[in-house]
Structures are given as C-alpha cells and as structure tokens.
Amino acid sequence: MNRFGKGLLIAALVGVVAMAFRVSWNALRDVATATGADPTAATLYPFVVDGLMALALVATLVLTGDARRFALRVLAAYTLASLVLNYVHGLVPQLHDEVVDWGRLADWDPANWALVLLATSLPVGSIYFGSDLVAKVLHHRPTEHAATTPNHDESAETYVNRSTADLGVSAPAPITPAPAAFPAAPAVSLVKSTDRAPVGAVAAETTRPRRATGRVPEAARSSRPARTADQLLTEARTATAAWADRELTAEGIRKAVHTSPAKARVLRDTLRAEREQAAGPGEAAA
C-alpha cells in the first residue's frame, strides 16, 4: 500500500472513532450527571472513559511483549465499562430527560450500587492506568530486542574468515630447489603423490565447525623465525655436504636442521635425487 492509501486509511479510522465518540457522549455524560457530577465534570466524563480507550489503543501499537499485553487488558476493560454504561443509559428512561439530575441507574439496589461504583471508579482508574501507559511508551526502546538477538551473519563471517586463515597453513608449500650447486636437480614436493594426505589438509576440508582457540602466549612462541622451503633446503644442503650417502637419513637431517619428520623425509629424497643427478648415469649404475 502506498503512502496515499495509508493516509486515507488513517483518516477513515479517525473519522469512525470520532463519530463513535460522539454517539457515546450523551450516554456517558448523562450517567455522570446521575451519579452526582456537576455540569462541567459531566461534560469531561466521556474523555475519561473513551479517551483512555484511545490512549490504550495507541499504546498497543507502540509497545511489545508484556507491556503490550497490559495495554490490551486496559483497552478491553474500559471498552467493556463503556459498553455497560451505554447499555444502562438505553434501559433507564429517566436518564434521557433534557434536564438530568441525580438519580438511580437501576431499580434493584445491588445493581444500582455496582453501576455507581463502576461509573465513579473509572476516573480514578484513568489516572492510574493512563499514567502507567504513558510511562511505558516513553521508556520503550525498540532497539533493545534487536541488540539481544545474536548476529548470525557476523558469526558466519567470522567462521569463514577463520577457516580461510587456517587453510593457508593446513598444508606446507612445496619445496622447489634453487639451481645453485646442482642446476639439474629435480623439483620435489613436500606432499608425495604416493603418501596419504596430511592430517591438516583433511581437517581443513571438513564441514564441521572449528573450535575457536585463544592466542598463543608470547612466552610459548618460538623465537626462531619461520623458514621458507628454499631456506630449509639450503640449510640441509650445507649441513649434509660432507655426509656420505649412507649417512643421508631423515632422522639425521631432522636433527641437523631442526625440522619435522615429514619435511626431513622430503629433504632426504630431494638431496638423494640431487646427488644421483650430479653423479651421472655411470656412477649411479656402479
């Protein structure tokens, strides 16, 4: 519905409420006069009942939760009270006289007492309930409910960013030897095609959410900077330059360059391949 349609609907609602208020005016004014109200008080009495009904209706459109249910109860109670008083006004002919004076609202005494109590208690109730409704509307904060709702989009974005960062370190980069001492050395990857995939790579592909861990304390971090694949291979070449072929083992390389067993095995195969390539076909056959 466009803005013009909404404005027309609101105008129609205001017109209906105004006409209903005018129809109920005489009944509530005559009932107030019959219970002893002076002319000024009797003229203002319809505002006490029907006016609070309008206030409660506005409060139900603004409030939420328990406050909205309270406003609905007030609206229902005052609507019922206005209905009863209008009904009594239609049953008692004495209230229709041009000059209405103090009188009875019912011939039966208990009914008369109950109706007088209802008519006289509505102004006091309007002061209490009207003040409470206005206070609830003024202190209502529409953004409080939204602030307590978890932001699923932000959590999902944090999880994607964390998983992306983890994927970068799940599998080591392949080591490509630099053509320095042995220019014809073949390039060997850290992840062999015949070996099973590293555990880190499999964990990075799983769809199970990763549990967030805290930052590593400064005291627990290694003071040695991370080495690249080329730097690690260069250190292995230097450390094993004087080694015999039978001494070129993964355990020996691991202790010499202080690396992991998996990288040490790859370094061993790379260095052996370099030595065989440098020795030539004839020496390798001998």
mmCIF file of C-alpha atoms in Angstrom:
data_model
loop_
_atom_site.group_PDB
_atom_site.id
_atom_site.type_symbol
_atom_site.label_atom_id
_atom_site.label_comp_id
_atom_site.label_asym_id
_atom_site.label_seq_id
_atom_site.Cartn_x
_atom_site.Cartn_y
_atom_site.Cartn_z
ATOM 1 C CA MET A 1 0.000 0.000 0.000
ATOM 2 C CA ASN A 2 1.392 3.416 -0.959
ATOM 3 C CA ARG A 3 1.577 6.486 1.251
ATOM 4 C CA PHE A 4 -1.674 7.924 -0.084
ATOM 5 C CA GLY A 5 -3.562 4.715 0.693
ATOM 6 C CA LYS A 6 -2.178 4.590 4.242
ATOM 7 C CA GLY A 7 -3.111 8.203 4.825
ATOM 8 C CA LEU A 8 -6.641 7.578 3.562
ATOM 9 C CA LEU A 9 -6.991 4.546 5.837
ATOM 10 C CA ILE A 10 -5.828 6.513 8.876
ATOM 11 C CA ALA A 11 -8.206 9.370 8.041
ATOM 12 C CA ALA A 12 -11.113 6.910 7.784
ATOM 13 C CA LEU A 13 -10.187 5.384 11.137
ATOM 14 C CA VAL A 14 -10.048 8.789 12.806
ATOM 15 C CA GLY A 15 -13.459 9.651 11.347
ATOM 16 C CA VAL A 16 -15.052 6.431 12.619
ATOM 17 C CA VAL A 17 -13.561 6.891 16.095
ATOM 18 C CA ALA A 18 -14.762 10.499 16.221
ATOM 19 C CA MET A 19 -18.329 9.543 15.273
ATOM 20 C CA ALA A 20 -18.365 6.681 17.792
ATOM 21 C CA PHE A 21 -17.116 9.060 20.473
ATOM 22 C CA ARG A 22 -19.945 11.494 19.639
ATOM 23 C CA VAL A 23 -22.566 8.724 19.851
ATOM 24 C CA SER A 24 -21.267 7.625 23.246
ATOM 25 C CA TRP A 25 -21.005 11.202 24.504
ATOM 26 C CA ASN A 26 -24.604 11.681 25.650
ATOM 27 C CA ALA A 27 -24.783 8.332 27.440
ATOM 28 C CA LEU A 28 -21.620 8.844 29.471
ATOM 29 C CA ARG A 29 -22.474 12.470 30.256
ATOM 30 C CA ASP A 30 -25.975 11.540 31.494
ATOM 31 C CA VAL A 31 -24.603 8.661 33.601
ATOM 32 C CA ALA A 32 -22.048 11.004 35.188
ATOM 33 C CA THR A 33 -24.816 13.510 35.997
ATOM 34 C CA ALA A 34 -26.959 10.766 37.541
ATOM 35 C CA THR A 35 -24.113 9.809 39.856
ATOM 36 C CA GLY A 36 -23.821 13.384 41.199
ATOM 37 C CA ALA A 37 -21.321 15.085 38.851
ATOM 38 C CA ASP A 38 -21.711 18.798 38.137
ATOM 39 C CA PRO A 39 -22.217 20.017 34.533
ATOM 40 C CA THR A 40 -18.506 20.616 33.917
ATOM 41 C CA ALA A 41 -17.491 17.244 35.301
ATOM 42 C CA ALA A 42 -20.257 15.505 33.361
ATOM 43 C CA THR A 43 -19.060 17.169 30.134
ATOM 44 C CA LEU A 44 -15.481 15.979 30.718
ATOM 45 C CA TYR A 45 -16.502 12.486 31.825
ATOM 46 C CA PRO A 46 -16.606 10.974 28.281
ATOM 47 C CA PHE A 47 -12.941 11.927 27.851
ATOM 48 C CA VAL A 48 -12.127 9.882 30.943
ATOM 49 C CA VAL A 49 -13.547 6.649 29.534
ATOM 50 C CA ASP A 50 -13.362 6.834 25.747
ATOM 51 C CA GLY A 51 -10.224 8.986 25.846
ATOM 52 C CA LEU A 52 -8.318 6.348 27.801
ATOM 53 C CA MET A 53 -9.530 3.738 25.314
ATOM 54 C CA ALA A 54 -7.884 5.736 22.514
ATOM 55 C CA LEU A 55 -4.681 6.086 24.577
ATOM 56 C CA ALA A 56 -4.571 2.344 25.254
ATOM 57 C CA LEU A 57 -5.102 1.645 21.548
ATOM 58 C CA VAL A 58 -2.108 3.802 20.619
ATOM 59 C CA ALA A 59 -0.016 2.118 23.334
ATOM 60 C CA THR A 60 -0.757 -1.344 21.913
ATOM 61 C CA LEU A 61 0.650 -0.194 18.549
ATOM 62 C CA VAL A 62 3.894 1.042 20.136
ATOM 63 C CA LEU A 63 4.654 -1.383 22.967
ATOM 64 C CA THR A 64 5.776 -5.001 22.744
ATOM 65 C CA GLY A 65 5.802 -8.056 24.992
ATOM 66 C CA ASP A 66 4.267 -7.794 28.489
ATOM 67 C CA ALA A 67 3.729 -4.045 28.182
ATOM 68 C CA ARG A 68 1.626 -4.564 25.060
ATOM 69 C CA ARG A 69 -0.476 -7.232 26.787
ATOM 70 C CA PHE A 70 -1.055 -4.833 29.696
ATOM 71 C CA ALA A 71 -2.252 -2.131 27.279
ATOM 72 C CA LEU A 72 -4.618 -4.624 25.639
ATOM 73 C CA ARG A 73 -6.110 -5.513 29.040
ATOM 74 C CA VAL A 74 -6.692 -1.835 29.837
ATOM 75 C CA LEU A 75 -8.292 -1.319 26.428
ATOM 76 C CA ALA A 76 -10.575 -4.334 26.920
ATOM 77 C CA ALA A 77 -11.584 -3.296 30.453
ATOM 78 C CA TYR A 78 -12.511 0.281 29.529
ATOM 79 C CA THR A 79 -14.285 -0.862 26.375
ATOM 80 C CA LEU A 80 -16.419 -3.199 28.469
ATOM 81 C CA ALA A 81 -17.118 -0.453 31.035
ATOM 82 C CA SER A 82 -18.187 1.986 28.304
ATOM 83 C CA LEU A 83 -20.436 -0.694 26.823
ATOM 84 C CA VAL A 84 -22.129 -1.324 30.181
ATOM 85 C CA LEU A 85 -22.768 2.373 30.825
ATOM 86 C CA ASN A 86 -24.144 2.914 27.335
ATOM 87 C CA TYR A 87 -26.390 -0.122 27.822
ATOM 88 C CA VAL A 88 -27.699 1.215 31.157
ATOM 89 C CA HIS A 89 -28.342 4.587 29.529
ATOM 90 C CA GLY A 90 -30.544 2.863 26.990
ATOM 91 C CA LEU A 91 -32.524 0.980 29.669
ATOM 92 C CA VAL A 92 -33.266 3.847 32.086
ATOM 93 C CA PRO A 93 -35.717 6.371 30.590
ATOM 94 C CA GLN A 94 -35.097 8.915 33.359
ATOM 95 C CA LEU A 95 -31.578 9.461 32.007
ATOM 96 C CA HIS A 96 -32.972 10.701 28.668
ATOM 97 C CA ASP A 97 -34.664 13.804 30.093
ATOM 98 C CA GLU A 98 -33.458 17.169 28.907
ATOM 99 C CA VAL A 99 -32.630 18.176 32.468
ATOM 100 C CA VAL A 100 -30.891 15.228 34.037
ATOM 101 C CA ASP A 101 -30.461 15.310 37.794
ATOM 102 C CA TRP A 102 -29.126 12.929 40.372
ATOM 103 C CA GLY A 103 -30.979 9.613 40.257
ATOM 104 C CA ARG A 104 -30.726 5.846 40.181
ATOM 105 C CA LEU A 105 -29.077 3.753 37.490
ATOM 106 C CA ALA A 106 -31.096 0.617 38.351
ATOM 107 C CA ASP A 107 -34.207 -0.223 40.381
ATOM 108 C CA TRP A 108 -32.539 -3.135 42.159
ATOM 109 C CA ASP A 109 -30.277 -1.808 44.907
ATOM 110 C CA PRO A 110 -27.298 -4.196 44.417
ATOM 111 C CA ALA A 111 -27.305 -3.461 40.681
ATOM 112 C CA ASN A 112 -27.524 0.266 41.342
ATOM 113 C CA TRP A 113 -24.623 0.117 43.801
ATOM 114 C CA ALA A 114 -22.489 -1.857 41.335
ATOM 115 C CA LEU A 115 -23.197 0.572 38.491
ATOM 116 C CA VAL A 116 -22.474 3.619 40.662
ATOM 117 C CA LEU A 117 -19.199 2.015 41.803
ATOM 118 C CA LEU A 118 -18.244 1.312 38.192
ATOM 119 C CA ALA A 119 -19.080 4.833 36.989
ATOM 120 C CA THR A 120 -17.254 6.577 39.840
ATOM 121 C CA SER A 121 -14.160 4.343 39.742
ATOM 122 C CA LEU A 122 -13.415 4.913 36.061
ATOM 123 C CA PRO A 123 -11.882 8.419 36.567
ATOM 124 C CA VAL A 124 -9.516 7.087 39.260
ATOM 125 C CA GLY A 125 -8.580 4.153 37.025
ATOM 126 C CA SER A 126 -7.904 6.520 34.136
ATOM 127 C CA ILE A 127 -5.374 8.448 36.220
ATOM 128 C CA TYR A 128 -3.543 5.273 37.244
ATOM 129 C CA PHE A 129 -3.639 3.295 34.022
ATOM 130 C CA GLY A 130 -3.153 6.342 31.804
ATOM 131 C CA SER A 131 -0.021 7.397 33.700
ATOM 132 C CA ASP A 132 1.344 3.850 33.565
ATOM 133 C CA LEU A 133 0.751 3.547 29.825
ATOM 134 C CA VAL A 134 2.390 6.885 29.086
ATOM 135 C CA ALA A 135 5.428 5.905 31.202
ATOM 136 C CA LYS A 136 5.747 2.592 29.376
ATOM 137 C CA VAL A 137 5.573 4.302 25.985
ATOM 138 C CA LEU A 138 8.158 6.936 26.941
ATOM 139 C CA HIS A 139 10.602 4.340 28.295
ATOM 140 C CA HIS A 140 10.103 1.917 25.422
ATOM 141 C CA ARG A 141 13.270 1.245 23.378
ATOM 142 C CA PRO A 142 12.532 -0.576 20.097
ATOM 143 C CA THR A 143 16.237 -1.405 19.583
ATOM 144 C CA GLU A 144 16.642 -3.338 22.849
ATOM 145 C CA HIS A 145 15.195 -6.540 21.390
ATOM 146 C CA ALA A 146 17.383 -6.306 18.286
ATOM 147 C CA ALA A 147 20.527 -5.779 20.382
ATOM 148 C CA THR A 148 19.965 -9.029 22.320
ATOM 149 C CA THR A 149 19.473 -11.092 19.216
ATOM 150 C CA PRO A 150 22.584 -12.945 18.109
ATOM 151 C CA ASN A 151 24.021 -11.766 14.807
ATOM 152 C CA HIS A 152 24.160 -14.973 12.796
ATOM 153 C CA ASP A 153 25.609 -13.217 9.751
ATOM 154 C CA GLU A 154 28.524 -11.863 11.750
ATOM 155 C CA SER A 155 29.190 -15.280 13.320
ATOM 156 C CA ALA A 156 29.133 -16.934 9.904
ATOM 157 C CA GLU A 157 31.504 -14.327 8.504
ATOM 158 C CA THR A 158 33.906 -14.825 11.432
ATOM 159 C CA TYR A 159 33.849 -18.582 10.891
ATOM 160 C CA VAL A 160 34.551 -18.216 7.158
ATOM 161 C CA ASN A 161 37.457 -15.848 7.797
ATOM 162 C CA ARG A 162 38.920 -18.136 10.451
ATOM 163 C CA SER A 163 38.586 -21.191 8.228
ATOM 164 C CA THR A 164 40.194 -19.344 5.315
ATOM 165 C CA ALA A 165 43.133 -18.364 7.508
ATOM 166 C CA ASP A 166 43.522 -21.948 8.694
ATOM 167 C CA LEU A 167 43.521 -23.278 5.164
ATOM 168 C CA GLY A 168 46.631 -21.270 4.423
ATOM 169 C CA VAL A 169 48.698 -23.244 6.927
ATOM 170 C CA SER A 170 46.998 -26.630 6.630
ATOM 171 C CA ALA A 171 49.417 -27.980 4.008
ATOM 172 C CA PRO A 172 53.030 -26.816 3.597
ATOM 173 C CA ALA A 173 54.105 -25.248 0.336
ATOM 174 C CA PRO A 174 56.153 -27.469 -1.969
ATOM 175 C CA ILE A 175 59.916 -27.059 -1.801
ATOM 176 C CA THR A 176 61.473 -26.168 -5.132
ATOM 177 C CA PRO A 177 65.289 -26.346 -5.015
ATOM 178 C CA ALA A 178 67.157 -23.346 -6.309
ATOM 179 C CA PRO A 179 69.551 -24.097 -9.208
ATOM 180 C CA ALA A 180 72.763 -23.220 -7.343
ATOM 181 C CA ALA A 181 75.264 -26.063 -6.816
ATOM 182 C CA PHE A 182 73.213 -28.638 -8.736
ATOM 183 C CA PRO A 183 71.417 -26.919 -11.625
ATOM 184 C CA ALA A 184 69.764 -30.063 -12.931
ATOM 185 C CA ALA A 185 68.198 -31.070 -9.578
ATOM 186 C CA PRO A 186 64.584 -32.158 -9.904
ATOM 187 C CA ALA A 187 61.839 -30.367 -8.003
ATOM 188 C CA VAL A 188 60.282 -32.492 -5.273
ATOM 189 C CA SER A 189 57.073 -31.572 -3.480
ATOM 190 C CA LEU A 190 56.729 -31.943 0.267
ATOM 191 C CA VAL A 191 53.456 -33.875 -0.259
ATOM 192 C CA LYS A 192 54.226 -37.075 -2.143
ATOM 193 C CA SER A 193 51.714 -38.460 -4.577
ATOM 194 C CA THR A 194 52.143 -41.916 -3.056
ATOM 195 C CA ASP A 195 51.722 -40.756 0.519
ATOM 196 C CA ARG A 196 48.407 -40.203 2.151
ATOM 197 C CA ALA A 197 47.228 -36.631 2.509
ATOM 198 C CA PRO A 198 48.414 -34.783 5.644
ATOM 199 C CA VAL A 199 46.009 -34.683 8.535
ATOM 200 C CA GLY A 200 45.888 -30.875 8.437
ATOM 201 C CA ALA A 201 44.718 -30.839 4.801
ATOM 202 C CA VAL A 202 41.865 -33.258 5.523
ATOM 203 C CA ALA A 203 40.769 -31.254 8.558
ATOM 204 C CA ALA A 204 40.661 -28.073 6.508
ATOM 205 C CA GLU A 205 38.185 -29.606 4.033
ATOM 206 C CA THR A 206 35.742 -30.863 6.633
ATOM 207 C CA THR A 207 32.465 -29.024 7.131
ATOM 208 C CA ARG A 208 32.492 -29.466 10.896
ATOM 209 C CA PRO A 209 32.876 -26.083 12.660
ATOM 210 C CA ARG A 210 36.335 -25.478 14.064
ATOM 211 C CA ARG A 211 36.502 -24.682 17.742
ATOM 212 C CA ALA A 212 37.991 -21.242 18.335
ATOM 213 C CA THR A 213 41.209 -21.211 20.358
ATOM 214 C CA GLY A 214 42.871 -18.368 22.151
ATOM 215 C CA ARG A 215 46.028 -16.624 21.122
ATOM 216 C CA VAL A 216 49.334 -18.320 21.848
ATOM 217 C CA PRO A 217 51.133 -16.602 24.758
ATOM 218 C CA GLU A 218 54.281 -14.697 23.887
ATOM 219 C CA ALA A 219 56.365 -16.926 26.191
ATOM 220 C CA ALA A 220 55.226 -20.072 24.376
ATOM 221 C CA ARG A 221 56.052 -18.787 20.906
ATOM 222 C CA SER A 222 59.262 -19.854 19.214
ATOM 223 C CA SER A 223 61.900 -17.157 18.933
ATOM 224 C CA ARG A 224 63.199 -18.655 15.681
ATOM 225 C CA PRO A 225 61.623 -17.113 12.547
ATOM 226 C CA ALA A 226 59.709 -19.376 10.168
ATOM 227 C CA ARG A 227 61.843 -20.640 7.257
ATOM 228 C CA THR A 228 60.718 -20.909 3.696
ATOM 229 C CA ALA A 229 61.050 -24.069 1.647
ATOM 230 C CA ASP A 230 64.112 -22.769 -0.195
ATOM 231 C CA GLN A 231 65.829 -21.703 3.029
ATOM 232 C CA LEU A 232 65.180 -25.103 4.590
ATOM 233 C CA LEU A 233 66.621 -26.915 1.555
ATOM 234 C CA THR A 234 69.697 -24.642 1.525
ATOM 235 C CA GLU A 235 70.385 -25.371 5.190
ATOM 236 C CA ALA A 236 70.001 -29.101 4.538
ATOM 237 C CA ARG A 237 72.497 -28.931 1.642
ATOM 238 C CA THR A 238 75.034 -27.092 3.796
ATOM 239 C CA ALA A 239 74.621 -29.412 6.794
ATOM 240 C CA THR A 240 74.912 -32.619 4.726
ATOM 241 C CA ALA A 241 77.590 -31.541 2.255
ATOM 242 C CA ALA A 242 80.259 -33.707 3.902
ATOM 243 C CA TRP A 243 77.958 -36.647 4.657
ATOM 244 C CA ALA A 244 78.251 -39.987 2.954
ATOM 245 C CA ASP A 245 75.251 -41.405 1.116
ATOM 246 C CA ARG A 246 74.597 -43.943 3.873
ATOM 247 C CA GLU A 247 74.548 -41.117 6.445
ATOM 248 C CA LEU A 248 71.906 -39.198 4.498
ATOM 249 C CA THR A 249 68.898 -40.285 6.577
ATOM 250 C CA ALA A 250 65.692 -38.487 7.506
ATOM 251 C CA GLU A 251 66.477 -38.646 11.233
ATOM 252 C CA GLY A 252 69.924 -37.167 10.705
ATOM 253 C CA ILE A 253 68.560 -34.334 8.552
ATOM 254 C CA ARG A 254 65.816 -33.635 11.095
ATOM 255 C CA LYS A 255 68.338 -33.209 13.894
ATOM 256 C CA ALA A 256 70.704 -31.170 11.727
ATOM 257 C CA VAL A 257 68.233 -28.557 10.520
ATOM 258 C CA HIS A 258 65.668 -28.901 13.357
ATOM 259 C CA THR A 259 62.565 -29.585 11.296
ATOM 260 C CA SER A 260 59.629 -32.004 11.346
ATOM 261 C CA PRO A 261 59.983 -35.701 10.414
ATOM 262 C CA ALA A 262 57.757 -35.269 7.357
ATOM 263 C CA LYS A 263 59.850 -32.421 5.961
ATOM 264 C CA ALA A 264 63.038 -34.280 6.845
ATOM 265 C CA ARG A 265 61.962 -37.269 4.702
ATOM 266 C CA VAL A 266 61.193 -34.976 1.774
ATOM 267 C CA LEU A 267 64.557 -33.260 2.200
ATOM 268 C CA ARG A 268 66.278 -36.648 2.268
ATOM 269 C CA ASP A 269 64.664 -37.703 -1.007
ATOM 270 C CA THR A 270 65.481 -34.330 -2.577
ATOM 271 C CA LEU A 271 69.137 -34.471 -1.585
ATOM 272 C CA ARG A 272 69.499 -38.070 -2.716
ATOM 273 C CA ALA A 273 67.954 -37.193 -6.066
ATOM 274 C CA GLU A 274 70.370 -34.290 -6.425
ATOM 275 C CA ARG A 275 73.349 -36.489 -5.666
ATOM 276 C CA GLU A 276 72.253 -39.140 -8.147
ATOM 277 C CA GLN A 277 71.678 -36.475 -10.787
ATOM 278 C CA ALA A 278 75.116 -34.961 -10.122
ATOM 279 C CA ALA A 279 76.871 -38.366 -10.105
ATOM 280 C CA GLY A 280 75.632 -39.201 -13.603
ATOM 281 C CA PRO A 281 74.267 -42.435 -15.060
ATOM 282 C CA GLY A 282 77.585 -44.300 -14.947
ATOM 283 C CA GLU A 283 78.368 -43.734 -11.271
ATOM 284 C CA ALA A 284 74.785 -44.376 -10.266
ATOM 285 C CA ALA A 285 74.923 -47.788 -12.014
ATOM 286 C CA ALA A 286 78.255 -48.619 -10.329
#
